[in-house]
PDB file of C-alpha atoms in Angstrom:
ATOM      1  CA  MET A 698      35.506   0.125  45.014  1.00  0.00           C
ATOM      2  CA  SER A 699      36.912  -1.767  42.017  1.00  0.00           C
ATOM      3  CA  THR A 700      37.166  -0.176  38.598  1.00  0.00           C
ATOM      4  CA  GLN A 701      34.757  -2.804  37.234  1.00  0.00           C
ATOM      5  CA  ALA A 702      32.168  -2.065  39.938  1.00  0.00           C
ATOM      6  CA  GLY A 703      32.528   1.672  39.372  1.00  0.00           C
ATOM      7  CA  SER A 704      32.002   1.193  35.655  1.00  0.00           C
ATOM      8  CA  ALA A 705      28.891  -0.900  36.288  1.00  0.00           C
ATOM      9  CA  ASN A 706      27.469   1.727  38.636  1.00  0.00           C
ATOM     10  CA  ALA A 707      28.161   4.466  36.112  1.00  0.00           C
ATOM     11  CA  GLU A 708      26.389   2.416  33.442  1.00  0.00           C
ATOM     12  CA  ASP A 709      23.382   1.879  35.718  1.00  0.00           C
ATOM     13  CA  GLU A 710      23.224   5.604  36.428  1.00  0.00           C
ATOM     14  CA  HIS A 711      23.354   6.322  32.692  1.00  0.00           C
ATOM     15  CA  VAL A 712      20.459   3.910  32.062  1.00  0.00           C
ATOM     16  CA  ASN A 713      18.453   5.461  34.891  1.00  0.00           C
ATOM     17  CA  ASP A 714      19.122   8.959  33.524  1.00  0.00           C
ATOM     18  CA  PHE A 715      17.998   7.835  30.062  1.00  0.00           C
ATOM     19  CA  GLU A 716      14.807   6.260  31.423  1.00  0.00           C
ATOM     20  CA  SER A 717      14.058   9.382  33.452  1.00  0.00           C
ATOM     21  CA  SER A 718      14.598  11.592  30.398  1.00  0.00           C
ATOM     22  CA  SER A 719      12.337   9.370  28.291  1.00  0.00           C
ATOM     23  CA  GLN A 720       9.607   9.537  30.924  1.00  0.00           C
ATOM     24  CA  LEU A 721       9.895  13.322  31.082  1.00  0.00           C
ATOM     25  CA  LEU A 722       9.562  13.572  27.305  1.00  0.00           C
ATOM     26  CA  ASN A 723       6.508  11.307  27.374  1.00  0.00           C
ATOM     27  CA  ASP A 724       4.939  13.296  30.217  1.00  0.00           C
ATOM     28  CA  SER A 725       5.637  16.521  28.328  1.00  0.00           C
ATOM     29  CA  ALA A 726       3.953  15.186  25.169  1.00  0.00           C
ATOM     30  CA  CYS A 727       0.894  14.092  27.159  1.00  0.00           C
ATOM     31  CA  TYR A 728       0.747  17.481  28.863  1.00  0.00           C
ATOM     32  CA  ARG A 729       0.789  19.247  25.491  1.00  0.00           C
ATOM     33  CA  LEU A 730      -2.019  16.983  24.292  1.00  0.00           C
ATOM     34  CA  ASP A 731      -4.069  17.853  27.368  1.00  0.00           C
ATOM     35  CA  LEU A 732      -3.594  21.557  26.653  1.00  0.00           C
ATOM     36  CA  GLU A 733      -4.525  21.160  22.981  1.00  0.00           C
ATOM     37  CA  ILE A 734      -7.692  19.272  23.912  1.00  0.00           C
ATOM     38  CA  GLN A 735      -8.674  21.931  26.428  1.00  0.00           C
ATOM     39  CA  GLU A 736      -8.015  24.694  23.901  1.00  0.00           C
ATOM     40  CA  ILE A 737     -10.149  23.142  21.148  1.00  0.00           C
ATOM     41  CA  GLU A 738     -12.934  22.294  23.605  1.00  0.00           C
ATOM     42  CA  SER A 739     -12.942  25.958  24.631  1.00  0.00           C
ATOM     43  CA  GLN A 740     -13.098  27.110  21.006  1.00  0.00           C
ATOM     44  CA  ILE A 741     -15.970  24.721  20.252  1.00  0.00           C
ATOM     45  CA  ARG A 742     -17.982  26.077  23.174  1.00  0.00           C
ATOM     46  CA  GLU A 743     -17.710  29.560  21.673  1.00  0.00           C
ATOM     47  CA  LEU A 744     -18.917  28.541  18.205  1.00  0.00           C
ATOM     48  CA  PRO A 745     -22.591  28.671  17.192  1.00  0.00           C
ATOM     49  CA  SER A 746     -24.104  25.220  16.638  1.00  0.00           C
ATOM     50  CA  ASP A 747     -24.493  25.959  12.917  1.00  0.00           C
ATOM     51  CA  HIS A 748     -20.994  27.379  12.358  1.00  0.00           C
ATOM     52  CA  GLU A 749     -19.480  26.137   9.097  1.00  0.00           C
ATOM     53  CA  ASP A 750     -16.155  25.284  10.773  1.00  0.00           C
ATOM     54  CA  LEU A 751     -17.680  23.214  13.580  1.00  0.00           C
ATOM     55  CA  PRO A 752     -17.247  19.842  11.788  1.00  0.00           C
ATOM     56  CA  GLU A 753     -13.526  20.529  11.364  1.00  0.00           C
ATOM     57  CA  TYR A 754     -13.093  21.552  15.000  1.00  0.00           C
ATOM     58  CA  LYS A 755     -14.890  18.360  16.058  1.00  0.00           C
ATOM     59  CA  TYR A 756     -12.659  16.335  13.757  1.00  0.00           C
ATOM     60  CA  TRP A 757      -9.473  17.733  15.298  1.00  0.00           C
ATOM     61  CA  LEU A 758     -10.802  17.228  18.815  1.00  0.00           C
ATOM     62  CA  GLY A 759     -11.691  13.604  18.080  1.00  0.00           C
ATOM     63  CA  SER A 760      -8.259  13.057  16.547  1.00  0.00           C
ATOM     64  CA  LEU A 761      -6.566  14.476  19.652  1.00  0.00           C
ATOM     65  CA  PHE A 762      -8.501  12.122  21.916  1.00  0.00           C
ATOM     66  CA  GLY A 763      -7.381   9.287  19.636  1.00  0.00           C
ATOM     67  CA  ARG A 764      -3.752  10.402  19.938  1.00  0.00           C
ATOM     68  CA  ARG A 765      -4.026  10.605  23.712  1.00  0.00           C
ATOM     69  CA  TYR A 766      -5.428   7.078  23.762  1.00  0.00           C
ATOM     70  CA  GLN A 767      -2.356   5.947  21.832  1.00  0.00           C
ATOM     71  CA  GLU A 768      -0.116   7.621  24.399  1.00  0.00           C
ATOM     72  CA  GLU A 769      -1.899   6.634  27.609  1.00  0.00           C
ATOM     73  CA  GLY A 770      -4.187   3.714  26.732  1.00  0.00           C
ATOM     74  CA  ASP A 771      -7.226   5.132  28.545  1.00  0.00           C
ATOM     75  CA  LEU A 772     -10.356   3.550  27.050  1.00  0.00           C
ATOM     76  CA  GLN A 773     -12.370   6.657  27.924  1.00  0.00           C
ATOM     77  CA  ASP A 774     -10.278   8.630  25.427  1.00  0.00           C
ATOM     78  CA  LEU A 775     -10.987   6.050  22.733  1.00  0.00           C
ATOM     79  CA  ASN A 776     -14.722   6.206  23.425  1.00  0.00           C
ATOM     80  CA  ALA A 777     -14.588  10.012  23.416  1.00  0.00           C
ATOM     81  CA  ALA A 778     -12.841   9.946  20.033  1.00  0.00           C
ATOM     82  CA  LEU A 779     -15.587   7.709  18.614  1.00  0.00           C
ATOM     83  CA  GLU A 780     -18.352   9.946  19.928  1.00  0.00           C
ATOM     84  CA  ILE A 781     -16.811  13.221  18.734  1.00  0.00           C
ATOM     85  CA  LEU A 782     -15.854  11.919  15.287  1.00  0.00           C
ATOM     86  CA  GLN A 783     -19.431  10.696  14.843  1.00  0.00           C
ATOM     87  CA  GLU A 784     -20.653  14.189  15.766  1.00  0.00           C
ATOM     88  CA  ALA A 785     -18.334  15.661  13.132  1.00  0.00           C
ATOM     89  CA  ILE A 786     -19.769  13.284  10.528  1.00  0.00           C
ATOM     90  CA  ASP A 787     -23.348  14.116  11.485  1.00  0.00           C
ATOM     91  CA  LEU A 788     -22.574  17.824  11.076  1.00  0.00           C
ATOM     92  CA  SER A 789     -20.962  17.356   7.635  1.00  0.00           C
ATOM     93  CA  PRO A 790     -23.162  17.145   4.532  1.00  0.00           C
ATOM     94  CA  ASP A 791     -22.183  14.717   1.779  1.00  0.00           C
ATOM     95  CA  GLY A 792     -19.350  16.173  -0.254  1.00  0.00           C
ATOM     96  CA  HIS A 793     -18.008  18.266   2.623  1.00  0.00           C
ATOM     97  CA  PRO A 794     -14.169  18.234   2.438  1.00  0.00           C
ATOM     98  CA  ILE A 795     -13.846  16.898   6.001  1.00  0.00           C
ATOM     99  CA  LYS A 796     -16.458  14.127   5.813  1.00  0.00           C
ATOM    100  CA  ALA A 797     -14.395  11.385   4.171  1.00  0.00           C
ATOM    101  CA  ARG A 798     -11.504  12.072   6.556  1.00  0.00           C
ATOM    102  CA  CYS A 799     -13.840  11.861   9.567  1.00  0.00           C
ATOM    103  CA  LEU A 800     -15.286   8.571   8.317  1.00  0.00           C
ATOM    104  CA  GLN A 801     -11.809   7.155   7.742  1.00  0.00           C
ATOM    105  CA  ASP A 802     -10.617   8.118  11.228  1.00  0.00           C
ATOM    106  CA  LEU A 803     -13.835   6.832  12.798  1.00  0.00           C
ATOM    107  CA  GLY A 804     -13.253   3.482  11.092  1.00  0.00           C
ATOM    108  CA  ILE A 805      -9.666   3.342  12.354  1.00  0.00           C
ATOM    109  CA  THR A 806     -10.883   4.159  15.866  1.00  0.00           C
ATOM    110  CA  PHE A 807     -13.490   1.387  15.746  1.00  0.00           C
ATOM    111  CA  THR A 808     -10.704  -0.980  14.670  1.00  0.00           C
ATOM    112  CA  LYS A 809      -8.586   0.071  17.648  1.00  0.00           C
ATOM    113  CA  ARG A 810     -11.457  -0.653  20.012  1.00  0.00           C
ATOM    114  CA  TYR A 811     -12.021  -4.018  18.343  1.00  0.00           C
ATOM    115  CA  THR A 812      -8.346  -4.811  18.887  1.00  0.00           C
ATOM    116  CA  ARG A 813      -8.674  -3.744  22.518  1.00  0.00           C
ATOM    117  CA  LEU A 814     -12.000  -5.390  23.432  1.00  0.00           C
ATOM    118  CA  GLY A 815     -12.668  -7.981  20.723  1.00  0.00           C
ATOM    119  CA  ASP A 816     -16.280  -6.883  20.164  1.00  0.00           C
ATOM    120  CA  LEU A 817     -17.284  -7.979  16.647  1.00  0.00           C
ATOM    121  CA  ASP A 818     -19.741  -5.094  16.390  1.00  0.00           C
ATOM    122  CA  ASP A 819     -16.731  -2.763  16.314  1.00  0.00           C
ATOM    123  CA  ILE A 820     -15.091  -4.413  13.316  1.00  0.00           C
ATOM    124  CA  ARG A 821     -18.453  -4.481  11.536  1.00  0.00           C
ATOM    125  CA  ALA A 822     -18.796  -0.758  12.228  1.00  0.00           C
ATOM    126  CA  ALA A 823     -15.245  -0.142  10.981  1.00  0.00           C
ATOM    127  CA  VAL A 824     -16.034  -1.867   7.683  1.00  0.00           C
ATOM    128  CA  GLN A 825     -19.254   0.092   7.282  1.00  0.00           C
ATOM    129  CA  VAL A 826     -17.812   3.564   7.879  1.00  0.00           C
ATOM    130  CA  LYS A 827     -14.657   2.892   5.853  1.00  0.00           C
ATOM    131  CA  GLN A 828     -16.874   1.832   2.954  1.00  0.00           C
ATOM    132  CA  GLU A 829     -18.643   5.176   3.291  1.00  0.00           C
ATOM    133  CA  ALA A 830     -15.259   6.965   3.322  1.00  0.00           C
ATOM    134  CA  VAL A 831     -14.514   5.350  -0.046  1.00  0.00           C
ATOM    135  CA  ASN A 832     -17.951   6.404  -1.308  1.00  0.00           C
ATOM    136  CA  GLN A 833     -17.217   9.990  -0.241  1.00  0.00           C
ATOM    137  CA  SER A 834     -13.932  10.023  -2.200  1.00  0.00           C
ATOM    138  CA  PRO A 835     -14.809   9.679  -5.903  1.00  0.00           C
ATOM    139  CA  GLU A 836     -12.427   8.954  -8.756  1.00  0.00           C
ATOM    140  CA  GLY A 837      -9.607  11.484  -8.736  1.00  0.00           C
ATOM    141  CA  HIS A 838      -9.803  12.120  -4.989  1.00  0.00           C
ATOM    142  CA  PRO A 839      -6.215  12.385  -3.656  1.00  0.00           C
ATOM    143  CA  GLU A 840      -6.927  10.056  -0.705  1.00  0.00           C
ATOM    144  CA  ARG A 841      -8.988   7.422  -2.524  1.00  0.00           C
ATOM    145  CA  ALA A 842      -6.154   4.871  -2.698  1.00  0.00           C
ATOM    146  CA  ARG A 843      -5.496   5.220   1.041  1.00  0.00           C
ATOM    147  CA  TYR A 844      -9.167   4.825   1.897  1.00  0.00           C
ATOM    148  CA  LEU A 845      -9.492   1.782  -0.369  1.00  0.00           C
ATOM    149  CA  HIS A 846      -6.478   0.142   1.265  1.00  0.00           C
ATOM    150  CA  SER A 847      -7.759   0.880   4.757  1.00  0.00           C
ATOM    151  CA  PHE A 848     -11.236  -0.428   3.877  1.00  0.00           C
ATOM    152  CA  ALA A 849      -9.713  -3.644   2.548  1.00  0.00           C
ATOM    153  CA  LEU A 850      -7.625  -4.085   5.711  1.00  0.00           C
ATOM    154  CA  SER A 851     -10.786  -3.982   7.826  1.00  0.00           C
ATOM    155  CA  LEU A 852     -12.483  -6.431   5.469  1.00  0.00           C
ATOM    156  CA  MET A 853      -9.537  -8.799   5.953  1.00  0.00           C
ATOM    157  CA  THR A 854      -9.826  -8.460   9.721  1.00  0.00           C
ATOM    158  CA  GLN A 855     -13.545  -9.185   9.502  1.00  0.00           C
ATOM    159  CA  TYR A 856     -12.902 -12.163   7.210  1.00  0.00           C
ATOM    160  CA  ARG A 857     -10.380 -13.640   9.627  1.00  0.00           C
ATOM    161  CA  SER A 858     -12.817 -13.105  12.497  1.00  0.00           C
ATOM    162  CA  LEU A 859     -16.003 -14.403  10.852  1.00  0.00           C
ATOM    163  CA  GLY A 860     -14.824 -16.461   7.880  1.00  0.00           C
ATOM    164  CA  ASP A 861     -17.196 -14.918   5.322  1.00  0.00           C
ATOM    165  CA  LEU A 862     -15.628 -15.522   1.894  1.00  0.00           C
ATOM    166  CA  ASP A 863     -17.397 -12.486   0.438  1.00  0.00           C
ATOM    167  CA  ASP A 864     -15.309 -10.247   2.715  1.00  0.00           C
ATOM    168  CA  LEU A 865     -12.118 -11.795   1.359  1.00  0.00           C
ATOM    169  CA  GLU A 866     -13.234 -11.460  -2.261  1.00  0.00           C
ATOM    170  CA  VAL A 867     -14.047  -7.770  -1.838  1.00  0.00           C
ATOM    171  CA  ALA A 868     -10.779  -7.205   0.063  1.00  0.00           C
ATOM    172  CA  VAL A 869      -8.748  -8.628  -2.838  1.00  0.00           C
ATOM    173  CA  GLN A 870     -10.610  -6.372  -5.254  1.00  0.00           C
ATOM    174  CA  LYS A 871     -10.145  -3.233  -3.135  1.00  0.00           C
ATOM    175  CA  PHE A 872      -6.463  -3.948  -2.468  1.00  0.00           C
ATOM    176  CA  GLN A 873      -5.966  -4.271  -6.232  1.00  0.00           C
ATOM    177  CA  GLU A 874      -7.760  -0.969  -6.845  1.00  0.00           C
ATOM    178  CA  ALA A 875      -5.594   0.738  -4.219  1.00  0.00           C
ATOM    179  CA  VAL A 876      -2.413  -0.624  -5.826  1.00  0.00           C
ATOM    180  CA  ASP A 877      -3.545   0.454  -9.299  1.00  0.00           C
ATOM    181  CA  LEU A 878      -4.194   3.999  -8.065  1.00  0.00           C
ATOM    182  CA  THR A 879      -0.825   4.299  -6.298  1.00  0.00           C
ATOM    183  CA  PRO A 880       2.052   5.760  -8.369  1.00  0.00           C
ATOM    184  CA  GLU A 881       5.213   3.675  -8.648  1.00  0.00           C
ATOM    185  CA  ASP A 882       7.282   6.199  -6.693  1.00  0.00           C
ATOM    186  CA  ASP A 883       4.750   6.533  -3.859  1.00  0.00           C
ATOM    187  CA  PRO A 884       6.305   5.392  -0.545  1.00  0.00           C
ATOM    188  CA  ASN A 885       3.043   3.562   0.271  1.00  0.00           C
ATOM    189  CA  LYS A 886       3.292   1.343  -2.814  1.00  0.00           C
ATOM    190  CA  PRO A 887       5.249  -1.519  -1.135  1.00  0.00           C
ATOM    191  CA  GLN A 888       2.825  -1.738   1.790  1.00  0.00           C
ATOM    192  CA  ARG A 889      -0.184  -1.858  -0.522  1.00  0.00           C
ATOM    193  CA  LEU A 890       1.448  -4.506  -2.692  1.00  0.00           C
ATOM    194  CA  GLN A 891       2.253  -6.535   0.430  1.00  0.00           C
ATOM    195  CA  SER A 892      -1.389  -6.358   1.538  1.00  0.00           C
ATOM    196  CA  LEU A 893      -2.528  -7.529  -1.894  1.00  0.00           C
ATOM    197  CA  SER A 894      -0.094 -10.448  -1.739  1.00  0.00           C
ATOM    198  CA  VAL A 895      -1.383 -11.470   1.696  1.00  0.00           C
ATOM    199  CA  SER A 896      -4.978 -11.375   0.468  1.00  0.00           C
ATOM    200  CA  PHE A 897      -4.106 -13.597  -2.521  1.00  0.00           C
ATOM    201  CA  THR A 898      -2.406 -16.031  -0.136  1.00  0.00           C
ATOM    202  CA  ASP A 899      -5.454 -16.077   2.148  1.00  0.00           C
ATOM    203  CA  ARG A 900      -7.703 -16.762  -0.824  1.00  0.00           C
ATOM    204  CA  TYR A 901      -5.420 -19.548  -1.994  1.00  0.00           C
ATOM    205  CA  ASN A 902      -5.535 -21.099   1.473  1.00  0.00           C
ATOM    206  CA  ARG A 903      -9.331 -20.896   1.417  1.00  0.00           C
ATOM    207  CA  LYS A 904     -10.111 -21.932  -2.167  1.00  0.00           C
ATOM    208  CA  GLY A 905      -6.982 -23.770  -3.306  1.00  0.00           C
ATOM    209  CA  ASN A 906      -6.708 -21.908  -6.619  1.00  0.00           C
ATOM    210  CA  LEU A 907      -3.052 -22.132  -7.649  1.00  0.00           C
ATOM    211  CA  GLN A 908      -3.339 -18.921  -9.659  1.00  0.00           C
ATOM    212  CA  ASP A 909      -3.761 -16.950  -6.431  1.00  0.00           C
ATOM    213  CA  LEU A 910      -0.516 -18.416  -5.125  1.00  0.00           C
ATOM    214  CA  GLU A 911       1.203 -17.469  -8.378  1.00  0.00           C
ATOM    215  CA  TYR A 912      -0.100 -13.899  -8.070  1.00  0.00           C
ATOM    216  CA  ALA A 913       1.254 -13.700  -4.516  1.00  0.00           C
ATOM    217  CA  LEU A 914       4.622 -15.026  -5.715  1.00  0.00           C
ATOM    218  CA  GLN A 915       4.825 -12.438  -8.506  1.00  0.00           C
ATOM    219  CA  ILE A 916       4.066  -9.609  -6.086  1.00  0.00           C
ATOM    220  CA  GLU A 917       6.636 -10.789  -3.543  1.00  0.00           C
ATOM    221  CA  GLN A 918       9.259 -11.009  -6.301  1.00  0.00           C
ATOM    222  CA  ALA A 919       8.371  -7.484  -7.432  1.00  0.00           C
ATOM    223  CA  LEU A 920       8.703  -6.241  -3.854  1.00  0.00           C
ATOM    224  CA  VAL A 921      12.171  -7.765  -3.548  1.00  0.00           C
ATOM    225  CA  ASP A 922      13.223  -6.254  -6.873  1.00  0.00           C
ATOM    226  CA  MET A 923      12.039  -2.763  -5.927  1.00  0.00           C
ATOM    227  CA  THR A 924      13.580  -2.757  -2.429  1.00  0.00           C
ATOM    228  CA  PRO A 925      17.245  -1.649  -2.107  1.00  0.00           C
ATOM    229  CA  GLU A 926      19.596  -4.187  -0.535  1.00  0.00           C
ATOM    230  CA  GLU A 927      20.280  -1.976   2.484  1.00  0.00           C
ATOM    231  CA  HIS A 928      16.570  -1.356   3.192  1.00  0.00           C
ATOM    232  CA  PRO A 929      15.381  -2.985   6.460  1.00  0.00           C
ATOM    233  CA  ASN A 930      12.226  -4.346   4.782  1.00  0.00           C
ATOM    234  CA  ARG A 931      14.177  -6.298   2.176  1.00  0.00           C
ATOM    235  CA  ALA A 932      14.653  -9.224   4.567  1.00  0.00           C
ATOM    236  CA  VAL A 933      10.905  -9.303   5.215  1.00  0.00           C
ATOM    237  CA  HIS A 934      10.129  -9.374   1.483  1.00  0.00           C
ATOM    238  CA  LEU A 935      12.729 -12.090   0.909  1.00  0.00           C
ATOM    239  CA  ALA A 936      11.171 -14.205   3.665  1.00  0.00           C
ATOM    240  CA  SER A 937       7.699 -13.746   2.163  1.00  0.00           C
ATOM    241  CA  LEU A 938       9.033 -14.651  -1.273  1.00  0.00           C
ATOM    242  CA  ALA A 939      10.688 -17.782   0.120  1.00  0.00           C
ATOM    243  CA  ALA A 940       7.435 -18.813   1.810  1.00  0.00           C
ATOM    244  CA  SER A 941       5.480 -18.327  -1.420  1.00  0.00           C
ATOM    245  CA  ILE A 942       8.045 -20.322  -3.412  1.00  0.00           C
ATOM    246  CA  SER A 943       7.920 -23.086  -0.791  1.00  0.00           C
ATOM    247  CA  ASP A 944       4.119 -23.266  -1.015  1.00  0.00           C
ATOM    248  CA  ASP A 945       4.247 -23.235  -4.816  1.00  0.00           C
ATOM    249  CA  TRP A 946       6.849 -26.026  -4.914  1.00  0.00           C
ATOM    250  CA  GLU A 947       4.887 -28.150  -2.442  1.00  0.00           C
ATOM    251  CA  VAL A 948       1.725 -27.874  -4.544  1.00  0.00           C
ATOM    252  CA  TYR A 949       3.679 -28.714  -7.707  1.00  0.00           C
ATOM    253  CA  MET A 950       5.177 -31.865  -6.152  1.00  0.00           C
ATOM    254  CA  ILE A 951       1.779 -33.036  -4.903  1.00  0.00           C
ATOM    255  CA  TRP A 952       0.353 -32.528  -8.397  1.00  0.00           C
ATOM    256  CA  LYS A 953       3.236 -34.572  -9.896  1.00  0.00           C
ATOM    257  CA  LEU A 954       2.545 -37.441  -7.500  1.00  0.00           C
ATOM    258  CA  LEU A 955      -1.154 -37.677  -8.330  1.00  0.00           C
TER     259      LEU A 955
END
């Protein structure tokens, strides 16, 4: 056998070993999830129906089914997550510490099923329960900015699916609120600014108000300025900034020609 052929075979064996190891790790993670689900199901069966911790147990069980759906893609797990999270919500009175979190995760799970099946009722449900998550997290709540941002994302998805301008208007408002509530040094700040920029761009494309394009441009410039040169997202922000500048310049030239 030639040295070149031997090297190729060794490389193939290395790739196969790597793929086998990756599969074993994935199988191990799924197995641990199965055990966790079984354990919490067992604990729930032992709790009285009026136990004060039952909503939290239901929440964790629903979250585990959601994680297993992410790992394995079984729609039954997604449906189970929806059902169990709804049970957790029904068991939680308004103001219960777990209620807003359950509503938020239920909304995310509805969004996943919408992405999977394309049923508009699911994105409508996501918007509704995420709105309630915001309502359950008053001013000063540590997760309010996250819930506002997530609510606005679902509104944007609904807007792009149905074209209702009211959804876009509320999304812009909620994205802005989320940004305003997010400290400058919060690692989520760039993502929330990016979402706000996208919503301004969508509104410009719909209504043609140049001010929205200018707002998007200012945000993209701010994102570039706040992102270190070695950061992998800097190229993305530069591309978005270039696109906004291109749109702005095109509008300016058309205005000059009129």
